[in-house]
C-alpha cells in the first residue's frame, strides 16, 4: 500500500509525496544506524519499486525517488519485522530522530544517546495520539561527540554536558535556542512527552498555515519559550531545573568525520565515506554492508551530511577496507570537491526550483577536479531557489538558482554567495553566472582563497573577514542582467 499526500508535506515510507520525477518516499532510520539485513532489504526495495538508487538525506535517513508502483503488504510486513517501517503507520511520516553518527565510538563522547533514541522511538510507536504531531516535529540527541549535530536544525535538541559542580553528565534543552533547562538522562522521555502534549493542545484550535499544521516554531513565536515551559511543567512529575551557567561554545567542523579516525575502543577505527549528493546504487549499498560485516562491526552509520561511516574496524584491516571501498567507485577523502557537495532536488524533482541543481553540481565538481586541488573540505551548496531546503545555514559557498536573460533567451544561472554574513546565503560574490561559467567562477574563488587565507582558516571565515570591495576587485565578477 502507498498513500499519496496531495499537499506538500514530509513524505514517509508509505505516505509518499508527488514530485516532478514521480513518487517520493522517505524511510525513517532512528539514530541513522543500519545492519546488513536492513541494507539488503532496502536494496531489494529500490530495485523492485524504484530506479535502483537510494539517497542519504540531510536528516540521516533514506530517500527513494520515482517509486513506480504500490509496495505490497508482504514487503511492508518484512520491513516492519526488520525495524525499517513504523509499527504504527500513522507515525511513519514524522521526521527522523537524530543522533551523532559517531555515537558510542567517539572519543569525546559524554553520553551514549542510542538508548534515548530507542526509548523515544518506542514512545512514538506506542502512542497513537502523537500521529497528530506535525510531520516536521523533529528531535535530536547530542552526546557531546566531536562529530556533533548541534548545528543541525531540530525543533528539540537535548545535548549532553558535564556539570561543573559535581562533574555529573546532564542534558541541556534547546527549543530554537538554549532554554537554560538541564535535566537528568532518566527524565528525557517524560520531558519530550510533555513537550509533545502541550504542543498538540496548542494546535487543536489553531488554523492551518498554508494548508499545514502549525509547527513548534509557530507556537514559540506565539507564546514565547517562558510560557511554553510553564505549560510543560504542569505535565511533569519533576521540577525543571534552570542552569545559571551558559553552555560553553565549541567550534563544530563539518565533514571532519570523513577519512579514518580512531575510536574510543582501543585498536579500532571508523572510516567516513563520501557519497556525492548522498546517492548510492543498490549494489553499492549491498557491497558496503558486506564490507561492514567482513571488516567492521556489521553496521552502516548514516550522517546528516549525506555520507556514511563504517565503524569498529580493527586497525590492521583498514587498508583492506579502503581498497574495497575504492573498488566500489567511492572514496573517503574530505578534500575531494564531491565530498562536501550539497544540492536540493532541483527542477527535475521540484516545481519551485529554477535550475537542475543535481546535474549542475556533479558536472561542476568533475570539471573543477581537473583544474585544481584543495587541501581542506569546502562545502558547496546548490539551491534551486531561495527556500534553501537542502542546507539551512550558509558555511562556505552557496549557489542560488535563477532565470536570467541572455540575448532574447531565458537561461538557467546562479547567484553565488560565500561566508555567513550579509544575507541568509552569505555575501554575494558573483551575480548572474551562467551554468557554463560556474566552474571557472568557483575555481577563481578557490585559488584566491588558497593564496591569501590564514592557517586553518575556512573559506567562509576568509570571506567574512575580507573587505567585500577587495574581494570583488580580486575576483572581477561578470554581472549580466538577470531577473
Coordinates of C-alpha atoms in Angstrom, one line a residue:
X1 CA 0.0 0.0 0.0
X2 CA 1.1 3.6 -0.7
X3 CA -0.9 6.6 0.3
X4 CA -0.1 9.7 -1.7
X5 CA -0.1 13.1 0.0
X6 CA -1.9 15.6 -2.2
X7 CA -0.5 18.6 -0.3
X8 CA 3.3 19.2 0.1
X9 CA 4.4 17.6 3.3
X10 CA 7.1 15.4 4.7
X11 CA 6.7 12.0 3.0
X12 CA 7.1 8.8 4.9
X13 CA 7.8 5.3 3.7
X14 CA 4.2 4.6 2.9
X15 CA 2.8 8.1 2.6
X16 CA 4.7 9.3 -0.4
X17 CA 4.5 12.8 -1.9
X18 CA 4.1 13.6 -5.6
X19 CA 7.2 15.2 -7.1
X20 CA 8.1 16.1 -10.6
X21 CA 10.1 13.0 -11.1
X22 CA 7.5 10.7 -9.6
X23 CA 6.5 9.5 -6.1
X24 CA 9.0 10.5 -3.3
X25 CA 9.2 8.3 -0.2
X26 CA 11.4 8.5 2.9
X27 CA 12.4 5.8 5.3
X28 CA 12.9 6.7 8.9
X29 CA 16.2 5.4 10.4
X30 CA 16.2 6.5 14.1
X31 CA 19.8 7.3 15.0
X32 CA 20.9 6.6 11.4
X33 CA 22.3 3.1 12.0
X34 CA 21.6 0.2 9.6
X35 CA 22.6 -3.5 9.9
X36 CA 23.4 -5.9 7.0
X37 CA 19.9 -7.4 6.7
X38 CA 18.3 -4.0 6.7
X39 CA 20.6 -2.8 3.9
X40 CA 19.8 -5.8 1.8
X41 CA 16.1 -5.2 2.2
X42 CA 16.4 -1.6 1.2
X43 CA 18.5 -2.5 -1.9
X44 CA 15.8 -5.1 -2.9
X45 CA 13.1 -2.5 -2.4
X46 CA 14.6 0.2 -4.7
X47 CA 15.4 -2.5 -7.3
X48 CA 11.8 -3.7 -7.3
X49 CA 9.9 -0.5 -6.9
X50 CA 12.3 2.3 -7.7
X51 CA 15.2 3.1 -10.1
X52 CA 17.9 1.1 -8.3
X53 CA 19.1 4.1 -6.3
X54 CA 18.7 5.4 -2.7
X55 CA 19.7 8.7 -1.3
X56 CA 21.0 9.6 2.2
X57 CA 19.3 12.8 3.3
X58 CA 20.3 15.7 5.5
X59 CA 18.4 14.1 8.4
X60 CA 20.4 10.9 8.2
X61 CA 17.6 8.9 6.8
X62 CA 16.9 7.4 3.3
X63 CA 15.0 8.8 0.4
X64 CA 13.6 6.9 -2.5
X65 CA 12.6 8.9 -5.6
X66 CA 10.5 7.9 -8.6
X67 CA 8.7 4.9 -7.0
X68 CA 6.8 3.2 -9.8
X69 CA 4.1 1.2 -8.1
X70 CA 2.4 0.4 -4.8
X71 CA 4.5 -1.5 -2.3
X72 CA 2.9 -4.9 -1.4
X73 CA 1.6 -5.8 2.0
X74 CA 4.2 -8.6 2.2
X75 CA 7.1 -6.2 1.7
X76 CA 5.6 -3.8 4.2
X77 CA 5.4 -6.6 6.8
X78 CA 9.0 -7.6 6.1
X79 CA 10.2 -4.0 6.6
X80 CA 8.3 -3.8 9.9
X81 CA 9.9 -7.1 11.1
X82 CA 13.4 -5.6 10.2
X83 CA 12.7 -2.4 12.1
X84 CA 12.7 -0.3 8.9
X85 CA 9.0 0.6 8.9
X86 CA 6.9 2.1 11.7
X87 CA 4.8 -0.3 13.7
X88 CA 2.1 2.4 13.6
X89 CA 1.5 3.5 10.1
X90 CA 0.2 6.9 11.3
X91 CA 3.6 7.7 12.9
X92 CA 5.6 6.9 9.8
X93 CA 5.8 10.5 8.3
X94 CA 7.2 12.1 11.5
X95 CA 10.8 13.3 11.0
X96 CA 13.7 11.0 11.8
X97 CA 15.2 11.0 15.3
X98 CA 18.7 12.3 15.0
X99 CA 21.9 11.4 16.9
X100 CA 25.6 11.9 16.2
X101 CA 26.8 9.3 13.6
X102 CA 29.7 8.6 16.0
X103 CA 27.5 7.8 19.0
X104 CA 29.1 5.0 21.0
X105 CA 32.5 5.3 19.3
X106 CA 33.5 8.9 19.6
X107 CA 36.5 9.7 21.9
X108 CA 34.9 12.9 23.1
X109 CA 31.5 11.5 23.9
X110 CA 30.0 12.3 27.2
X111 CA 26.8 10.1 26.9
X112 CA 25.8 7.3 24.7
X113 CA 22.4 8.5 23.4
X114 CA 21.4 5.4 21.5
X115 CA 19.1 4.2 24.4
X116 CA 17.4 7.6 24.3
X117 CA 16.8 7.4 20.6
X118 CA 15.3 3.9 21.0
X119 CA 13.2 5.0 24.0
X120 CA 11.7 8.0 22.2
X121 CA 11.0 6.0 19.1
X122 CA 9.3 3.3 21.2
X123 CA 7.2 6.0 22.8
X124 CA 6.1 7.4 19.4
X125 CA 5.3 3.9 18.3
X126 CA 3.0 3.2 21.2
X127 CA 1.1 6.5 21.5
X128 CA -1.2 6.8 18.5
X129 CA -2.3 10.4 19.6
X130 CA 1.2 11.5 18.5
X131 CA 0.3 10.9 14.9
X132 CA -1.3 14.4 15.2
X133 CA 2.2 15.9 15.5
X134 CA 3.4 18.0 12.6
X135 CA 5.4 15.7 10.3
X136 CA 8.3 18.1 10.7
X137 CA 8.3 17.6 14.5
X138 CA 12.0 16.8 15.0
X139 CA 14.1 15.6 17.9
X140 CA 17.9 15.3 18.2
X141 CA 20.2 13.9 20.9
X142 CA 23.8 15.1 21.1
X143 CA 26.0 13.2 23.4
X144 CA 28.9 15.6 23.3
X145 CA 30.7 13.9 20.4
X146 CA 33.3 15.7 18.3
X147 CA 31.1 14.8 15.3
X148 CA 28.3 17.0 16.7
X149 CA 24.7 17.5 15.5
X150 CA 24.2 20.7 17.5
X151 CA 24.3 22.8 14.3
X152 CA 21.6 20.7 12.6
X153 CA 18.2 22.2 12.8
X154 CA 15.8 20.3 15.1
X155 CA 12.7 21.5 16.9
X156 CA 14.0 20.0 20.1
X157 CA 17.7 19.2 20.9
X158 CA 18.9 17.5 24.1
X159 CA 22.6 18.0 24.4
X160 CA 24.9 16.3 26.9
X161 CA 27.3 18.4 29.0
X162 CA 29.3 17.9 32.1
X163 CA 28.0 19.9 35.1
X164 CA 30.9 21.8 36.7
X165 CA 29.7 21.5 40.3
X166 CA 29.9 17.7 40.5
X167 CA 31.1 16.6 37.0
X168 CA 27.8 14.8 36.5
X169 CA 26.5 14.4 32.9
X170 CA 23.2 16.2 32.3
X171 CA 21.3 17.2 29.2
X172 CA 20.5 20.8 28.2
X173 CA 17.2 21.5 26.4
X174 CA 17.2 23.6 23.2
X175 CA 14.0 24.9 21.7
X176 CA 15.1 27.0 18.8
X177 CA 17.9 28.1 21.1
X178 CA 19.1 27.4 24.6
X179 CA 16.3 27.4 27.2
X180 CA 18.8 27.1 30.2
X181 CA 16.9 24.0 31.3
X182 CA 19.1 21.0 32.3
X183 CA 17.7 17.5 33.1
X184 CA 18.8 14.0 34.0
X185 CA 19.0 11.3 31.4
X186 CA 16.2 9.4 33.2
X187 CA 13.9 12.5 32.7
X188 CA 14.3 12.8 28.9
X189 CA 11.3 10.8 27.7
X190 CA 8.9 12.4 30.2
X191 CA 10.1 15.8 29.1
X192 CA 9.7 15.0 25.4
X193 CA 6.2 13.6 26.1
X194 CA 5.2 16.8 27.9
X195 CA 6.6 19.0 25.1
X196 CA 4.6 17.0 22.6
X197 CA 1.4 17.0 24.7
X198 CA 1.4 20.8 25.2
X199 CA 2.2 21.3 21.5
X200 CA -0.8 19.1 20.5
X201 CA -3.1 21.0 22.8
X202 CA -1.9 24.3 21.2
X203 CA -2.6 23.1 17.7
X204 CA -6.2 21.9 18.3
X205 CA -7.7 25.3 18.0
X206 CA -5.2 26.8 15.6
X207 CA -5.9 27.3 11.9
X208 CA -3.6 25.6 9.4
X209 CA -0.8 27.6 7.9
X210 CA -0.5 27.2 4.1
X211 CA -2.5 24.0 4.5
X212 CA -0.3 22.5 7.1
X213 CA -0.4 22.0 10.9
X214 CA 1.3 24.8 12.9
X215 CA 4.9 23.8 13.7
X216 CA 6.6 24.1 17.0
X217 CA 8.3 27.3 15.9
X218 CA 4.9 28.9 15.4
X219 CA 4.0 28.0 19.0
X220 CA 7.3 29.5 20.2
X221 CA 6.7 32.7 18.1
X222 CA 3.2 33.0 19.6
X223 CA 3.8 32.1 23.2
X224 CA 7.5 32.5 23.7
X225 CA 9.8 30.0 25.4
X226 CA 8.9 31.0 29.0
X227 CA 5.2 30.5 28.7
X228 CA 5.7 27.2 26.8
X229 CA 8.0 25.9 29.6
X230 CA 5.4 26.9 32.2
X231 CA 2.7 24.8 30.4
X232 CA 5.2 21.9 30.1
X233 CA 5.9 22.0 33.8
X234 CA 2.2 21.3 34.5
X235 CA 2.6 17.9 32.7
X236 CA 5.8 16.8 34.5
X237 CA 6.3 14.8 37.7
X238 CA 9.5 16.7 38.5
X239 CA 10.6 20.3 38.6
X240 CA 12.5 21.7 35.7
X241 CA 16.0 23.0 36.8
X242 CA 17.4 26.2 35.4
X243 CA 21.2 26.3 34.9
X244 CA 22.9 29.5 35.9
X245 CA 25.9 28.7 33.7
X246 CA 25.8 29.2 30.0
X247 CA 26.9 26.3 27.8
X248 CA 30.5 26.5 26.5
X249 CA 30.7 27.3 22.8
X250 CA 32.8 24.9 20.8
X251 CA 33.7 25.1 17.1
X252 CA 31.9 22.4 15.1
X253 CA 33.7 21.4 12.0
X254 CA 31.6 19.7 9.3
X255 CA 32.9 16.8 7.3
X256 CA 35.7 16.1 9.8
X257 CA 34.4 12.6 10.1
X258 CA 35.4 11.7 6.5
X259 CA 38.5 9.6 6.3
X260 CA 40.0 7.3 9.1
X261 CA 39.6 8.2 12.8
X262 CA 40.5 6.3 16.0
X263 CA 37.6 5.2 18.1
X264 CA 37.2 5.3 21.9
X265 CA 37.6 1.5 21.7
X266 CA 41.4 0.8 21.7
X267 CA 42.7 -0.8 18.5
X268 CA 39.6 0.1 16.4
X269 CA 38.8 2.9 14.0
X270 CA 36.0 4.2 11.8
X271 CA 36.1 5.4 8.3
X272 CA 33.9 8.1 6.8
X273 CA 32.9 7.5 3.2
X274 CA 31.9 10.3 0.8
X275 CA 28.7 9.9 -1.2
X276 CA 28.4 12.6 -3.9
X277 CA 25.0 14.2 -3.2
X278 CA 24.1 11.2 -0.9
X279 CA 23.4 8.9 -3.8
X280 CA 24.0 5.1 -3.6
X281 CA 23.3 2.4 -6.2
X282 CA 21.5 -0.6 -4.7
X283 CA 24.6 -2.8 -5.3
X284 CA 26.9 -0.3 -3.7
X285 CA 24.6 -0.4 -0.6
X286 CA 24.8 -4.2 -0.5
X287 CA 28.6 -4.2 -1.0
X288 CA 29.2 -1.6 1.7
X289 CA 27.0 -3.6 4.1
X290 CA 29.0 -6.7 3.3
X291 CA 32.3 -4.8 3.8
X292 CA 31.0 -3.6 7.2
X293 CA 30.2 -7.2 8.1
X294 CA 33.6 -8.5 6.8
X295 CA 35.9 -5.7 8.1
X296 CA 34.0 -4.0 10.9
X297 CA 31.0 -4.2 13.3
X298 CA 28.4 -5.0 10.6
X299 CA 26.6 -1.6 10.5
X300 CA 26.5 1.4 8.3
X301 CA 26.0 4.8 10.0
X302 CA 24.2 7.5 8.0
X303 CA 25.1 11.1 8.6
X304 CA 23.2 14.4 8.1
X305 CA 26.0 15.4 5.7
X306 CA 24.7 12.8 3.2
X307 CA 27.5 10.3 3.6
X308 CA 28.1 7.3 5.8
X309 CA 30.5 5.6 8.2
X310 CA 31.7 2.1 8.8
X311 CA 32.8 1.6 12.4
X312 CA 34.6 -0.9 14.6
X313 CA 37.3 -1.8 12.1
X314 CA 40.4 -3.4 13.6
X315 CA 43.3 -1.1 12.7
X316 CA 45.3 -3.8 10.9
X317 CA 42.4 -4.2 8.4
X318 CA 41.9 -0.6 7.4
X319 CA 44.0 -0.7 4.2
X320 CA 42.0 -3.8 3.0
X321 CA 38.7 -1.9 3.6
X322 CA 40.0 1.2 1.8
X323 CA 40.7 -0.9 -1.3
X324 CA 37.3 -2.5 -1.1
X325 CA 35.7 1.0 -1.0
X326 CA 37.7 2.1 -4.0
X327 CA 36.6 -0.9 -6.0
X328 CA 33.0 0.4 -5.5
X329 CA 33.9 3.7 -7.1
X330 CA 33.8 5.5 -3.7
X331 CA 36.4 7.3 -1.5
X332 CA 36.9 8.6 2.0
X333 CA 38.8 11.8 1.3
X334 CA 37.4 15.1 2.7
X335 CA 39.5 17.1 0.2
X336 CA 37.7 15.9 -3.0
X337 CA 35.4 18.5 -4.3
X338 CA 32.5 16.0 -4.4
X339 CA 32.9 15.1 -0.7
X340 CA 31.1 18.1 0.8
X341 CA 28.7 18.8 -2.0
X342 CA 25.0 19.5 -1.2
X343 CA 22.1 20.1 -3.6
X344 CA 18.4 20.2 -3.4
X345 CA 16.2 18.1 -5.8
X346 CA 16.4 20.7 -8.5
X347 CA 13.8 21.3 -11.2
X348 CA 13.8 17.7 -12.2
X349 CA 12.1 16.9 -8.9
X350 CA 10.7 20.1 -7.5
X351 CA 8.4 22.7 -9.1
X352 CA 9.9 25.5 -7.1
X353 CA 13.4 25.0 -8.4
X354 CA 14.7 27.1 -11.3
X355 CA 17.7 25.0 -12.1
X356 CA 18.8 21.4 -12.4
X357 CA 20.9 21.6 -9.3
X358 CA 21.9 17.9 -9.1
X359 CA 23.4 17.6 -12.6
X360 CA 24.9 21.1 -12.4
X361 CA 26.6 20.3 -9.1
X362 CA 28.1 17.0 -10.3
X363 CA 29.3 18.5 -13.6
X364 CA 30.9 21.4 -11.8
X365 CA 32.9 19.2 -9.4
X366 CA 34.0 16.9 -12.2
X367 CA 35.3 19.9 -14.2
X368 CA 36.9 21.6 -11.1
X369 CA 38.7 18.4 -10.2
X370 CA 40.7 18.7 -13.4
X371 CA 41.6 22.3 -12.7
X372 CA 42.7 22.5 -9.1
X373 CA 43.3 20.6 -5.9
X374 CA 42.1 21.6 -2.4
X375 CA 43.7 20.7 0.9
X376 CA 40.8 21.0 3.2
X377 CA 37.0 20.4 3.0
X378 CA 35.0 23.0 1.1
X379 CA 31.2 22.9 1.5
X380 CA 29.5 23.8 -1.8
X381 CA 25.7 24.1 -1.7
X382 CA 23.4 24.3 -4.8
X383 CA 19.9 25.6 -4.1
X384 CA 17.4 25.7 -6.9
X385 CA 15.5 28.6 -5.3
X386 CA 15.7 30.8 -2.2
X387 CA 14.0 28.3 0.0
X388 CA 17.4 26.6 0.7
X389 CA 15.8 23.2 1.5
X390 CA 18.9 21.1 1.3
X391 CA 21.1 23.2 3.7
X392 CA 19.5 25.7 6.1
X393 CA 22.6 27.7 7.1
X394 CA 25.5 29.1 5.0
X395 CA 29.0 28.0 5.5
X396 CA 31.4 28.2 2.5
X397 CA 29.8 28.6 -0.9
X398 CA 26.1 28.7 -1.8
X399 CA 24.8 28.9 -5.4
X400 CA 21.1 30.0 -5.7
X401 CA 19.3 29.2 -8.9
X402 CA 17.9 32.0 -11.1
X403 CA 16.5 32.5 -14.5
X404 CA 18.5 35.1 -16.5
X405 CA 18.3 36.8 -19.8
X406 CA 20.9 36.0 -22.5
X407 CA 20.0 38.0 -25.6
X408 CA 16.4 37.0 -26.4
X409 CA 16.6 33.8 -24.5
X410 CA 15.9 32.9 -20.8
X411 CA 18.6 30.6 -19.4
X412 CA 19.4 29.0 -16.1
X413 CA 22.0 30.6 -14.0
X414 CA 23.1 31.2 -10.4
X415 CA 23.9 33.9 -7.9
X416 CA 27.0 32.8 -6.0
X417 CA 27.5 33.6 -2.3
X418 CA 30.2 32.8 0.3
X419 CA 30.6 33.0 4.0
X420 CA 27.9 33.6 6.6
X421 CA 27.4 37.4 6.8
X422 CA 25.2 39.9 4.9
X423 CA 22.3 37.6 3.8
X424 CA 20.8 34.2 4.5
X425 CA 23.2 32.8 1.9
X426 CA 26.3 34.8 2.9
X427 CA 28.0 37.6 0.9
X428 CA 27.2 37.8 -2.8
X429 CA 30.4 37.3 -4.7
X430 CA 29.1 36.7 -8.3
X431 CA 25.8 37.7 -9.7
X432 CA 24.0 36.1 -12.7
X433 CA 26.6 33.4 -13.6
X434 CA 25.5 31.1 -16.4
X435 CA 25.8 27.4 -16.0
X436 CA 28.8 27.0 -18.3
X437 CA 30.7 29.7 -16.3
X438 CA 30.1 28.2 -12.8
X439 CA 33.2 26.1 -12.7
X440 CA 35.6 28.9 -13.7
X441 CA 33.9 31.3 -11.2
X442 CA 34.3 28.9 -8.3
X443 CA 37.8 28.0 -9.4
X444 CA 38.8 31.6 -9.3
X445 CA 37.3 32.0 -5.8
X446 CA 39.1 28.9 -4.5
X447 CA 42.5 30.0 -6.0
X448 CA 42.3 33.4 -4.3
X449 CA 41.3 31.7 -1.0
X450 CA 44.2 29.3 -1.1
X451 CA 46.6 32.0 -1.9
X452 CA 45.5 34.6 0.8
X453 CA 44.0 32.6 3.7
X454 CA 45.4 32.4 7.2
X455 CA 46.5 29.0 8.5
X456 CA 43.5 26.8 9.4
X457 CA 41.0 29.4 8.0
X458 CA 38.0 28.1 6.3
X459 CA 36.8 29.6 3.0
X460 CA 33.7 31.0 4.8
X461 CA 35.9 32.6 7.5
X462 CA 38.2 34.1 4.9
X463 CA 35.3 35.7 3.0
X464 CA 33.7 37.0 6.2
X465 CA 36.9 38.8 7.3
X466 CA 37.7 40.3 3.9
X467 CA 36.5 43.6 2.7
X468 CA 33.9 43.0 0.0
X469 CA 35.3 45.6 -2.4
X470 CA 38.7 44.0 -2.2
X471 CA 37.2 40.6 -2.9
X472 CA 35.2 41.9 -5.9
X473 CA 38.4 43.5 -7.2
X474 CA 40.3 40.3 -6.9
X475 CA 37.5 38.1 -8.4
X476 CA 36.3 40.7 -11.0
X477 CA 32.9 39.1 -11.4
X478 CA 30.9 39.4 -14.6
X479 CA 27.4 40.9 -14.0
X480 CA 25.0 40.3 -16.8
X481 CA 21.4 41.4 -16.2
X482 CA 19.0 38.8 -14.9
X483 CA 15.6 38.6 -13.4

